[in-house]
């Protein structure tokens, strides 16, 4: 019983410490092009990391705030371009949570590997791989069906890049 209490206490402590590392996204100004800088880029990466670290939680205020910030940052950043192509559209047909996870993986792919910025094929491939890892984690509760299921199957066969038709684009 003492072990369980200790584990629960440590887990809660870790969650509170981790939550304190996040900025208060509501107070970060991202209205004008001049508002976007290294600090707002870092906050976008933190938002993406947070979104991908837990199951979709629209009722969780921190998750909702991180989601709003991420989408607003993506729409306004002059340094990066995010487009929702046919692959992304096929992924999100029935599930907005998949869309947010996909957008988060796009942000992570661009911000973590700035050498791939001009290479949208590489960014997209890396983002899909990150999305597959997120969806395959049972604790995230993602319903795998449709296009996502096909992508996972192609990835398992080592054919994801061909499936996404990235080689010939």
Backbone as JSON Lines, residues from 0, in Angstrom:
{"i":0,"aa":"X","n":[0.82,-1.18,0.0],"ca":[0.0,0.0,0.0],"c":[0.87,1.25,0.0]}
{"i":1,"aa":"X","n":[1.98,1.21,0.74],"ca":[2.87,2.36,0.79],"c":[3.48,2.62,-0.59]}
{"i":2,"aa":"X","n":[3.8,1.53,-1.31],"ca":[4.38,1.68,-2.64],"c":[3.4,2.37,-3.59]}
{"i":3,"aa":"X","n":[2.16,1.95,-3.54],"ca":[1.15,2.55,-4.41],"c":[1.0,4.03,-4.1]}
{"i":4,"aa":"X","n":[0.94,4.37,-2.82],"ca":[0.83,5.78,-2.41],"c":[2.02,6.58,-2.9]}
{"i":5,"aa":"X","n":[3.19,5.99,-2.78],"ca":[4.42,6.66,-3.22],"c":[4.41,6.87,-4.73]}
{"i":6,"aa":"X","n":[4.0,5.86,-5.47],"ca":[3.97,5.96,-6.93],"c":[2.96,7.01,-7.37]}
{"i":7,"aa":"X","n":[1.79,7.0,-6.76],"ca":[0.77,7.99,-7.1],"c":[1.26,9.4,-6.78]}
{"i":8,"aa":"X","n":[1.88,9.57,-5.64],"ca":[2.4,10.88,-5.25],"c":[3.47,11.37,-6.23]}
{"i":9,"aa":"X","n":[4.39,10.49,-6.57],"ca":[5.43,10.87,-7.52],"c":[4.85,11.2,-8.89]}
{"i":10,"aa":"X","n":[3.87,10.44,-9.31],"ca":[3.24,10.69,-10.61],"c":[2.56,12.04,-10.63]}
{"i":11,"aa":"X","n":[1.82,12.35,-9.58],"ca":[1.14,13.64,-9.51],"c":[2.14,14.78,-9.45]}
{"i":12,"aa":"X","n":[3.21,14.6,-8.7],"ca":[4.25,15.61,-8.63],"c":[4.86,15.85,-10.0]}
{"i":13,"aa":"X","n":[5.14,14.78,-10.72],"ca":[5.7,14.92,-12.07],"c":[4.74,15.67,-12.98]}
{"i":14,"aa":"X","n":[3.46,15.35,-12.9],"ca":[2.48,16.03,-13.75],"c":[2.41,17.53,-13.44]}
{"i":15,"aa":"X","n":[2.43,17.89,-12.16],"ca":[2.38,19.3,-11.81],"c":[3.65,20.03,-12.23]}
{"i":16,"aa":"X","n":[4.79,19.41,-12.07],"ca":[6.05,20.03,-12.49],"c":[6.07,20.19,-14.0]}
{"i":17,"aa":"X","n":[5.63,19.18,-14.74],"ca":[5.59,19.26,-16.19],"c":[4.63,20.36,-16.65]}
{"i":18,"aa":"X","n":[3.48,20.48,-16.0],"ca":[2.49,21.49,-16.38],"c":[3.05,22.89,-16.16]}
{"i":19,"aa":"X","n":[3.9,23.07,-15.16],"ca":[4.46,24.38,-14.89],"c":[5.47,24.8,-15.95]}
{"i":20,"aa":"X","n":[6.01,23.86,-16.71],"ca":[6.97,24.19,-17.74],"c":[6.31,24.83,-18.95]}
{"i":21,"aa":"X","n":[5.01,24.65,-19.09],"ca":[4.31,25.2,-20.24],"c":[4.03,26.69,-20.04]}
{"i":22,"aa":"X","n":[4.17,27.46,-21.1],"ca":[3.8,28.88,-20.98],"c":[2.27,29.0,-20.92]}
{"i":23,"aa":"X","n":[1.81,30.14,-20.48],"ca":[0.37,30.41,-20.52],"c":[0.08,30.91,-21.93]}
{"i":24,"aa":"X","n":[-0.37,30.0,-22.77],"ca":[-0.53,30.28,-24.2],"c":[-1.47,31.45,-24.47]}
{"i":25,"aa":"X","n":[-2.44,31.67,-23.6],"ca":[-3.41,32.74,-23.84],"c":[-2.77,34.13,-23.8]}
{"i":26,"aa":"X","n":[-1.64,34.24,-23.15],"ca":[-1.01,35.55,-22.99],"c":[0.16,35.79,-23.94]}
{"i":27,"aa":"X","n":[0.37,34.9,-24.87],"ca":[1.43,35.1,-25.86],"c":[0.81,35.78,-27.07]}
{"i":28,"aa":"X","n":[1.31,36.95,-27.37],"ca":[0.75,37.73,-28.48],"c":[1.3,37.21,-29.81]}
{"i":29,"aa":"X","n":[0.39,36.83,-30.69],"ca":[0.75,36.42,-32.05],"c":[-0.31,36.98,-33.01]}
{"i":30,"aa":"X","n":[-0.26,38.3,-33.17],"ca":[-1.23,38.99,-34.01],"c":[-0.57,39.49,-35.29]}
{"i":31,"aa":"X","n":[0.52,40.21,-35.14],"ca":[1.24,40.79,-36.27],"c":[2.45,39.93,-36.62]}
{"i":32,"aa":"X","n":[2.94,40.08,-37.84],"ca":[4.12,39.33,-38.27],"c":[5.3,39.57,-37.34]}
{"i":33,"aa":"X","n":[5.4,40.78,-36.79],"ca":[6.51,41.09,-35.89],"c":[6.42,40.36,-34.55]}
{"i":34,"aa":"X","n":[5.26,39.79,-34.23],"ca":[5.09,39.05,-32.98],"c":[5.74,37.68,-33.04]}
{"i":35,"aa":"X","n":[5.98,37.18,-34.24],"ca":[6.51,35.83,-34.41],"c":[8.03,35.87,-34.34]}
{"i":36,"aa":"X","n":[8.59,35.12,-33.4],"ca":[10.03,35.11,-33.18],"c":[10.43,33.76,-32.58]}
{"i":37,"aa":"X","n":[11.65,33.67,-32.16],"ca":[12.15,32.42,-31.58],"c":[11.34,31.98,-30.36]}
{"i":38,"aa":"X","n":[10.9,32.94,-29.57],"ca":[10.13,32.64,-28.37],"c":[8.75,32.05,-28.72]}
{"i":39,"aa":"X","n":[8.09,32.62,-29.71],"ca":[6.78,32.11,-30.09],"c":[6.91,30.77,-30.81]}
{"i":40,"aa":"X","n":[8.02,30.59,-31.53],"ca":[8.29,29.28,-32.16],"c":[8.49,28.21,-31.08]}
{"i":41,"aa":"X","n":[9.23,28.57,-30.03],"ca":[9.46,27.63,-28.93],"c":[8.15,27.27,-28.25]}
{"i":42,"aa":"X","n":[7.28,28.26,-28.08],"ca":[5.98,27.99,-27.47],"c":[5.14,27.08,-28.36]}
{"i":43,"aa":"X","n":[5.25,27.24,-29.68],"ca":[4.51,26.37,-30.61],"c":[5.0,24.93,-30.48]}
{"i":44,"aa":"X","n":[6.3,24.76,-30.36],"ca":[6.85,23.41,-30.18],"c":[6.39,22.82,-28.85]}
{"i":45,"aa":"X","n":[6.37,23.64,-27.8],"ca":[5.89,23.16,-26.51],"c":[4.41,22.77,-26.59]}
{"i":46,"aa":"X","n":[3.63,23.55,-27.32],"ca":[2.21,23.23,-27.48],"c":[2.05,21.91,-28.22]}
{"i":47,"aa":"X","n":[2.81,21.74,-29.3],"ca":[2.74,20.49,-30.07],"c":[3.16,19.3,-29.22]}
{"i":48,"aa":"X","n":[4.24,19.46,-28.47],"ca":[4.7,18.38,-27.59],"c":[3.63,18.03,-26.57]}
{"i":49,"aa":"X","n":[3.01,19.04,-25.99],"ca":[1.98,18.78,-24.98],"c":[0.78,18.06,-25.59]}
{"i":50,"aa":"X","n":[0.32,18.53,-26.73],"ca":[-0.82,17.91,-27.4],"c":[-0.54,16.43,-27.68]}
{"i":51,"aa":"X","n":[0.68,16.15,-28.1],"ca":[1.04,14.77,-28.45],"c":[1.45,13.92,-27.24]}
{"i":52,"aa":"X","n":[1.49,14.53,-26.07],"ca":[1.91,13.78,-24.88],"c":[0.73,13.17,-24.11]}
{"i":53,"aa":"X","n":[-0.48,13.58,-24.47],"ca":[-1.67,13.08,-23.76],"c":[-2.76,12.73,-24.77]}
{"i":54,"aa":"X","n":[-3.74,11.96,-24.34],"ca":[-4.87,11.69,-25.24],"c":[-5.62,12.99,-25.53]}
{"i":55,"aa":"X","n":[-6.32,13.06,-26.65],"ca":[-7.11,14.26,-26.94],"c":[-8.03,14.57,-25.76]}
{"i":56,"aa":"X","n":[-7.97,15.83,-25.3],"ca":[-8.71,16.22,-24.09],"c":[-9.33,17.59,-24.26]}
{"i":57,"aa":"X","n":[-10.34,17.75,-25.1],"ca":[-10.93,19.09,-25.33],"c":[-11.44,19.76,-24.06]}
{"i":58,"aa":"X","n":[-11.8,19.01,-23.04],"ca":[-12.29,19.6,-21.8],"c":[-11.16,20.05,-20.88]}
{"i":59,"aa":"X","n":[-9.93,19.61,-21.17],"ca":[-8.75,20.01,-20.4],"c":[-8.35,21.41,-20.87]}
{"i":60,"aa":"X","n":[-8.37,22.39,-19.95],"ca":[-8.11,23.79,-20.32],"c":[-6.71,23.98,-20.9]}
{"i":61,"aa":"X","n":[-5.74,23.29,-20.35],"ca":[-4.37,23.42,-20.87],"c":[-4.28,22.87,-22.28]}
{"i":62,"aa":"X","n":[-4.89,21.72,-22.51],"ca":[-4.9,21.11,-23.85],"c":[-5.61,22.03,-24.84]}
{"i":63,"aa":"X","n":[-6.76,22.57,-24.44],"ca":[-7.52,23.46,-25.32],"c":[-6.73,24.73,-25.62]}
{"i":64,"aa":"X","n":[-6.07,25.29,-24.62],"ca":[-5.28,26.5,-24.8],"c":[-4.08,26.23,-25.72]}
{"i":65,"aa":"X","n":[-3.42,25.1,-25.51],"ca":[-2.28,24.72,-26.37],"c":[-2.76,24.51,-27.81]}
{"i":66,"aa":"X","n":[-3.92,23.91,-27.98],"ca":[-4.48,23.67,-29.31],"c":[-4.79,24.98,-30.02]}
{"i":67,"aa":"X","n":[-5.45,25.9,-29.31],"ca":[-5.78,27.19,-29.9],"c":[-4.51,27.94,-30.3]}
{"i":68,"aa":"X","n":[-3.54,27.95,-29.39],"ca":[-2.29,28.65,-29.68],"c":[-1.61,28.05,-30.91]}
{"i":69,"aa":"X","n":[-1.53,26.73,-30.95],"ca":[-0.84,26.07,-32.06],"c":[-1.49,26.41,-33.4]}
{"i":70,"aa":"X","n":[-2.8,26.32,-33.46],"ca":[-3.49,26.61,-34.73],"c":[-3.34,28.07,-35.12]}
{"i":71,"aa":"X","n":[-3.41,28.99,-34.15],"ca":[-3.22,30.41,-34.46],"c":[-1.79,30.7,-34.89]}
{"i":72,"aa":"X","n":[-0.83,30.05,-34.23],"ca":[0.57,30.22,-34.6],"c":[0.8,29.72,-36.03]}
{"i":73,"aa":"X","n":[0.25,28.56,-36.35],"ca":[0.42,28.0,-37.69],"c":[-0.17,28.92,-38.75]}
{"i":74,"aa":"X","n":[-1.3,29.51,-38.45],"ca":[-1.97,30.38,-39.41],"c":[-1.22,31.7,-39.61]}
{"i":75,"aa":"X","n":[-0.48,32.14,-38.59],"ca":[0.14,33.45,-38.67],"c":[1.63,33.5,-38.89]}
{"i":76,"aa":"X","n":[2.34,32.42,-38.64],"ca":[3.79,32.48,-38.73],"c":[4.25,32.79,-40.16]}
{"i":77,"aa":"X","n":[5.09,33.8,-40.32],"ca":[5.57,34.12,-41.67],"c":[6.76,33.24,-42.1]}
{"i":78,"aa":"X","n":[7.38,32.56,-41.14],"ca":[8.58,31.78,-41.42],"c":[8.27,30.39,-41.96]}
{"i":79,"aa":"X","n":[7.15,29.82,-41.55],"ca":[6.81,28.45,-41.92],"c":[5.48,28.43,-42.67]}
{"i":80,"aa":"X","n":[5.34,27.45,-43.54],"ca":[4.1,27.29,-44.3],"c":[3.52,25.92,-44.01]}
{"i":81,"aa":"X","n":[2.24,25.9,-43.7],"ca":[1.54,24.65,-43.43],"c":[0.34,24.57,-44.35]}
{"i":82,"aa":"X","n":[0.29,23.51,-45.13],"ca":[-0.85,23.32,-46.01],"c":[-1.48,21.97,-45.71]}
{"i":83,"aa":"X","n":[-2.77,21.96,-45.78],"ca":[-3.51,20.72,-45.58],"c":[-3.81,20.16,-46.96]}
{"i":84,"aa":"X","n":[-3.0,19.2,-47.39],"ca":[-3.16,18.61,-48.71],"c":[-4.15,17.45,-48.64]}
{"i":85,"aa":"X","n":[-4.23,16.69,-49.73],"ca":[-5.19,15.58,-49.79],"c":[-4.92,14.51,-48.73]}
{"i":86,"aa":"X","n":[-3.66,14.31,-48.37],"ca":[-3.33,13.33,-47.33],"c":[-3.91,13.78,-46.0]}
{"i":87,"aa":"X","n":[-3.68,15.02,-45.65],"ca":[-4.2,15.55,-44.4],"c":[-5.72,15.58,-44.38]}
{"i":88,"aa":"X","n":[-6.3,15.97,-45.5],"ca":[-7.76,16.01,-45.59],"c":[-8.37,14.62,-45.41]}
{"i":89,"aa":"X","n":[-7.73,13.62,-46.0],"ca":[-8.23,12.24,-45.87],"c":[-8.12,11.76,-44.43]}
{"i":90,"aa":"X","n":[-7.1,12.21,-43.72],"ca":[-6.91,11.79,-42.33],"c":[-7.99,12.35,-41.41]}
{"i":91,"aa":"X","n":[-8.43,13.56,-41.68],"ca":[-9.28,14.24,-40.71],"c":[-10.76,14.23,-41.05]}
{"i":92,"aa":"X","n":[-11.13,13.46,-42.05],"ca":[-12.54,13.46,-42.47],"c":[-13.52,13.3,-41.32]}
{"i":93,"aa":"X","n":[-13.23,12.4,-40.39],"ca":[-14.2,12.08,-39.35],"c":[-13.73,12.42,-37.94]}
{"i":94,"aa":"X","n":[-12.52,12.9,-37.76],"ca":[-12.01,13.07,-36.41],"c":[-11.14,14.32,-36.29]}
{"i":95,"aa":"X","n":[-11.66,15.33,-35.62],"ca":[-10.92,16.58,-35.43],"c":[-9.69,16.35,-34.56]}
{"i":96,"aa":"X","n":[-9.72,15.36,-33.68],"ca":[-8.56,15.09,-32.84],"c":[-7.39,14.58,-33.67]}
{"i":97,"aa":"X","n":[-7.67,13.81,-34.71],"ca":[-6.61,13.37,-35.61],"c":[-6.02,14.58,-36.33]}
{"i":98,"aa":"X","n":[-6.88,15.52,-36.73],"ca":[-6.39,16.72,-37.38],"c":[-5.42,17.48,-36.48]}
{"i":99,"aa":"X","n":[-5.8,17.66,-35.24],"ca":[-4.93,18.4,-34.32],"c":[-3.63,17.66,-34.07]}
{"i":100,"aa":"X","n":[-3.7,16.35,-33.94],"ca":[-2.47,15.57,-33.77],"c":[-1.6,15.7,-35.02]}
{"i":101,"aa":"X","n":[-2.21,15.65,-36.2],"ca":[-1.45,15.78,-37.45],"c":[-0.81,17.16,-37.55]}
{"i":102,"aa":"X","n":[-1.56,18.2,-37.22],"ca":[-1.0,19.55,-37.25],"c":[0.16,19.68,-36.26]}
{"i":103,"aa":"X","n":[0.02,19.04,-35.1],"ca":[1.1,19.07,-34.1],"c":[2.34,18.37,-34.63]}
{"i":104,"aa":"X","n":[2.15,17.26,-35.33],"ca":[3.31,16.55,-35.87],"c":[3.97,17.34,-37.0]}
{"i":105,"aa":"X","n":[3.18,18.08,-37.76],"ca":[3.76,18.94,-38.79],"c":[4.64,20.02,-38.15]}
{"i":106,"aa":"X","n":[4.14,20.63,-37.1],"ca":[4.91,21.66,-36.39],"c":[6.19,21.05,-35.82]}
{"i":107,"aa":"X","n":[6.08,19.91,-35.15],"ca":[7.27,19.27,-34.6],"c":[8.28,18.95,-35.7]}
{"i":108,"aa":"X","n":[7.81,18.43,-36.81],"ca":[8.71,18.05,-37.9],"c":[9.47,19.25,-38.44]}
{"i":109,"aa":"X","n":[8.8,20.39,-38.54],"ca":[9.47,21.58,-39.06],"c":[10.39,22.22,-38.03]}
{"i":110,"aa":"X","n":[9.93,22.32,-36.8],"ca":[10.71,23.02,-35.79],"c":[11.87,22.2,-35.23]}
{"i":111,"aa":"X","n":[11.74,20.89,-35.23],"ca":[12.82,20.07,-34.71],"c":[13.91,19.82,-35.75]}
{"i":112,"aa":"X","n":[13.58,19.93,-37.01],"ca":[14.57,19.72,-38.08],"c":[14.46,20.86,-39.08]}
{"i":113,"aa":"X","n":[15.06,21.98,-38.72],"ca":[14.93,23.17,-39.58],"c":[15.59,22.98,-40.94]}
{"i":114,"aa":"X","n":[16.45,21.97,-41.08],"ca":[17.07,21.72,-42.38],"c":[16.04,21.17,-43.38]}
{"i":115,"aa":"X","n":[14.91,20.68,-42.86],"ca":[13.9,20.1,-43.76],"c":[12.83,21.11,-44.16]}
{"i":116,"aa":"X","n":[12.95,22.35,-43.71],"ca":[11.92,23.34,-44.0],"c":[11.6,23.45,-45.48]}
{"i":117,"aa":"X","n":[12.59,23.59,-46.36],"ca":[12.22,23.7,-47.76],"c":[11.76,22.38,-48.38]}
{"i":118,"aa":"X","n":[11.96,21.29,-47.68],"ca":[11.62,19.98,-48.21],"c":[10.28,19.52,-47.62]}
{"i":119,"aa":"X","n":[9.19,19.93,-48.25],"ca":[7.87,19.61,-47.71],"c":[7.61,18.11,-47.72]}
{"i":120,"aa":"X","n":[8.22,17.39,-48.64],"ca":[8.05,15.93,-48.68],"c":[8.61,15.29,-47.41]}
{"i":121,"aa":"X","n":[9.8,15.74,-47.02],"ca":[10.44,15.21,-45.82],"c":[9.64,15.58,-44.57]}
{"i":122,"aa":"X","n":[9.17,16.81,-44.5],"ca":[8.37,17.26,-43.36],"c":[7.11,16.41,-43.26]}
{"i":123,"aa":"X","n":[6.44,16.21,-44.39],"ca":[5.2,15.43,-44.4],"c":[5.45,13.98,-43.98]}
{"i":124,"aa":"X","n":[6.48,13.36,-44.51],"ca":[6.8,11.98,-44.16],"c":[7.1,11.86,-42.66]}
{"i":125,"aa":"X","n":[7.92,12.77,-42.14],"ca":[8.24,12.75,-40.71],"c":[7.0,12.98,-39.86]}
{"i":126,"aa":"X","n":[6.13,13.87,-40.31],"ca":[4.91,14.16,-39.57],"c":[3.99,12.94,-39.53]}
{"i":127,"aa":"X","n":[3.84,12.27,-40.65],"ca":[2.99,11.08,-40.7],"c":[3.57,9.98,-39.79]}
{"i":128,"aa":"X","n":[4.89,9.83,-39.79],"ca":[5.5,8.83,-38.91],"c":[5.24,9.15,-37.44]}
{"i":129,"aa":"X","n":[5.31,10.43,-37.09],"ca":[5.03,10.84,-35.71],"c":[3.55,10.61,-35.38]}
{"i":130,"aa":"X","n":[2.68,10.87,-36.34],"ca":[1.26,10.65,-36.13],"c":[0.96,9.17,-35.93]}
{"i":131,"aa":"X","n":[1.61,8.33,-36.71],"ca":[1.43,6.88,-36.57],"c":[1.86,6.42,-35.18]}
{"i":132,"aa":"X","n":[2.99,6.94,-34.71],"ca":[3.47,6.58,-33.36],"c":[2.45,7.03,-32.31]}
{"i":133,"aa":"X","n":[1.9,8.22,-32.46],"ca":[0.91,8.73,-31.52],"c":[-0.36,7.87,-31.56]}
{"i":134,"aa":"X","n":[-0.83,7.55,-32.74],"ca":[-2.06,6.75,-32.89],"c":[-1.87,5.33,-32.39]}
{"i":135,"aa":"X","n":[-0.67,4.78,-32.56],"ca":[-0.42,3.41,-32.13],"c":[-0.25,3.26,-30.63]}
{"i":136,"aa":"X","n":[-0.14,4.37,-29.91],"ca":[-0.04,4.31,-28.46],"c":[-1.45,4.13,-27.9]}
{"i":137,"aa":"X","n":[-1.75,2.95,-27.35],"ca":[-3.12,2.67,-26.89],"c":[-3.63,3.65,-25.84]}
{"i":138,"aa":"X","n":[-2.73,4.23,-25.06],"ca":[-3.18,5.16,-24.02],"c":[-3.75,6.45,-24.6]}
{"i":139,"aa":"X","n":[-3.51,6.73,-25.88],"ca":[-4.05,7.93,-26.5],"c":[-5.49,7.75,-26.98]}
{"i":140,"aa":"X","n":[-5.95,6.51,-27.05],"ca":[-7.34,6.24,-27.39],"c":[-7.77,6.67,-28.77]}
{"i":141,"aa":"X","n":[-6.86,6.63,-29.72],"ca":[-7.18,7.03,-31.1],"c":[-7.82,5.85,-31.82]}
{"i":142,"aa":"X","n":[-8.96,6.11,-32.42],"ca":[-9.62,5.08,-33.22],"c":[-8.93,5.02,-34.58]}
{"i":143,"aa":"X","n":[-8.34,3.89,-34.87],"ca":[-7.58,3.74,-36.11],"c":[-8.49,3.14,-37.17]}
{"i":144,"aa":"X","n":[-8.76,3.93,-38.19],"ca":[-9.6,3.45,-39.29],"c":[-9.29,4.28,-40.53]}
{"i":145,"aa":"X","n":[-9.89,3.9,-41.62],"ca":[-9.78,4.66,-42.86],"c":[-8.35,4.87,-43.32]}
{"i":146,"aa":"X","n":[-8.06,6.11,-43.67],"ca":[-6.76,6.48,-44.23],"c":[-5.63,6.23,-43.24]}
{"i":147,"aa":"X","n":[-5.86,6.51,-41.98],"ca":[-4.82,6.29,-40.97],"c":[-4.44,4.81,-40.9]}
{"i":148,"aa":"X","n":[-5.42,3.95,-40.97],"ca":[-5.16,2.51,-40.94],"c":[-4.32,2.1,-42.15]}
{"i":149,"aa":"X","n":[-4.63,2.64,-43.32],"ca":[-3.86,2.32,-44.53],"c":[-2.42,2.8,-44.41]}
{"i":150,"aa":"X","n":[-2.24,3.98,-43.81],"ca":[-0.9,4.51,-43.62],"c":[-0.09,3.64,-42.66]}
{"i":151,"aa":"X","n":[-0.73,3.2,-41.6],"ca":[-0.05,2.34,-40.62],"c":[0.37,1.03,-41.29]}
{"i":152,"aa":"X","n":[-0.52,0.45,-42.08],"ca":[-0.19,-0.79,-42.79],"c":[0.97,-0.58,-43.75]}
{"i":153,"aa":"X","n":[0.97,0.53,-44.49],"ca":[2.07,0.83,-45.42],"c":[3.37,1.03,-44.64]}
{"i":154,"aa":"X","n":[3.29,1.72,-43.51],"ca":[4.48,1.95,-42.7],"c":[5.04,0.63,-42.17]}
{"i":155,"aa":"X","n":[4.15,-0.26,-41.74],"ca":[4.59,-1.56,-41.22],"c":[5.29,-2.39,-42.29]}
{"i":156,"aa":"X","n":[4.91,-2.19,-43.54],"ca":[5.54,-2.91,-44.66],"c":[6.78,-2.18,-45.18]}
{"i":157,"aa":"X","n":[7.08,-1.01,-44.6],"ca":[8.21,-0.22,-45.08],"c":[7.89,0.51,-46.38]}
{"i":158,"aa":"X","n":[6.62,0.73,-46.65],"ca":[6.2,1.33,-47.92],"c":[5.46,2.66,-47.73]}
{"i":159,"aa":"X","n":[5.66,3.3,-46.6],"ca":[4.93,4.54,-46.33],"c":[5.25,5.63,-47.33]}
{"i":160,"aa":"X","n":[6.52,5.8,-47.63],"ca":[6.91,6.85,-48.57],"c":[6.27,6.62,-49.94]}
{"i":161,"aa":"X","n":[6.28,5.39,-50.4],"ca":[5.64,5.07,-51.68],"c":[4.13,5.28,-51.59]}
{"i":162,"aa":"X","n":[3.55,4.88,-50.47],"ca":[2.11,5.06,-50.29],"c":[1.73,6.53,-50.38]}
{"i":163,"aa":"X","n":[2.53,7.36,-49.78],"ca":[2.26,8.79,-49.8],"c":[2.64,9.44,-51.13]}
{"i":164,"aa":"X","n":[3.22,8.65,-52.01],"ca":[3.62,9.11,-53.34],"c":[4.61,10.26,-53.27]}
{"i":165,"aa":"X","n":[5.5,10.18,-52.3],"ca":[6.48,11.24,-52.12],"c":[7.66,11.12,-53.06]}
{"i":166,"aa":"X","n":[7.96,9.92,-53.52],"ca":[9.13,9.73,-54.38],"c":[8.94,10.39,-55.73]}
{"i":167,"aa":"X","n":[7.73,10.41,-56.24],"ca":[7.49,10.92,-57.58],"c":[6.89,12.31,-57.62]}
{"i":168,"aa":"X","n":[6.74,12.94,-56.48],"ca":[6.17,14.28,-56.47],"c":[7.21,15.31,-56.82]}
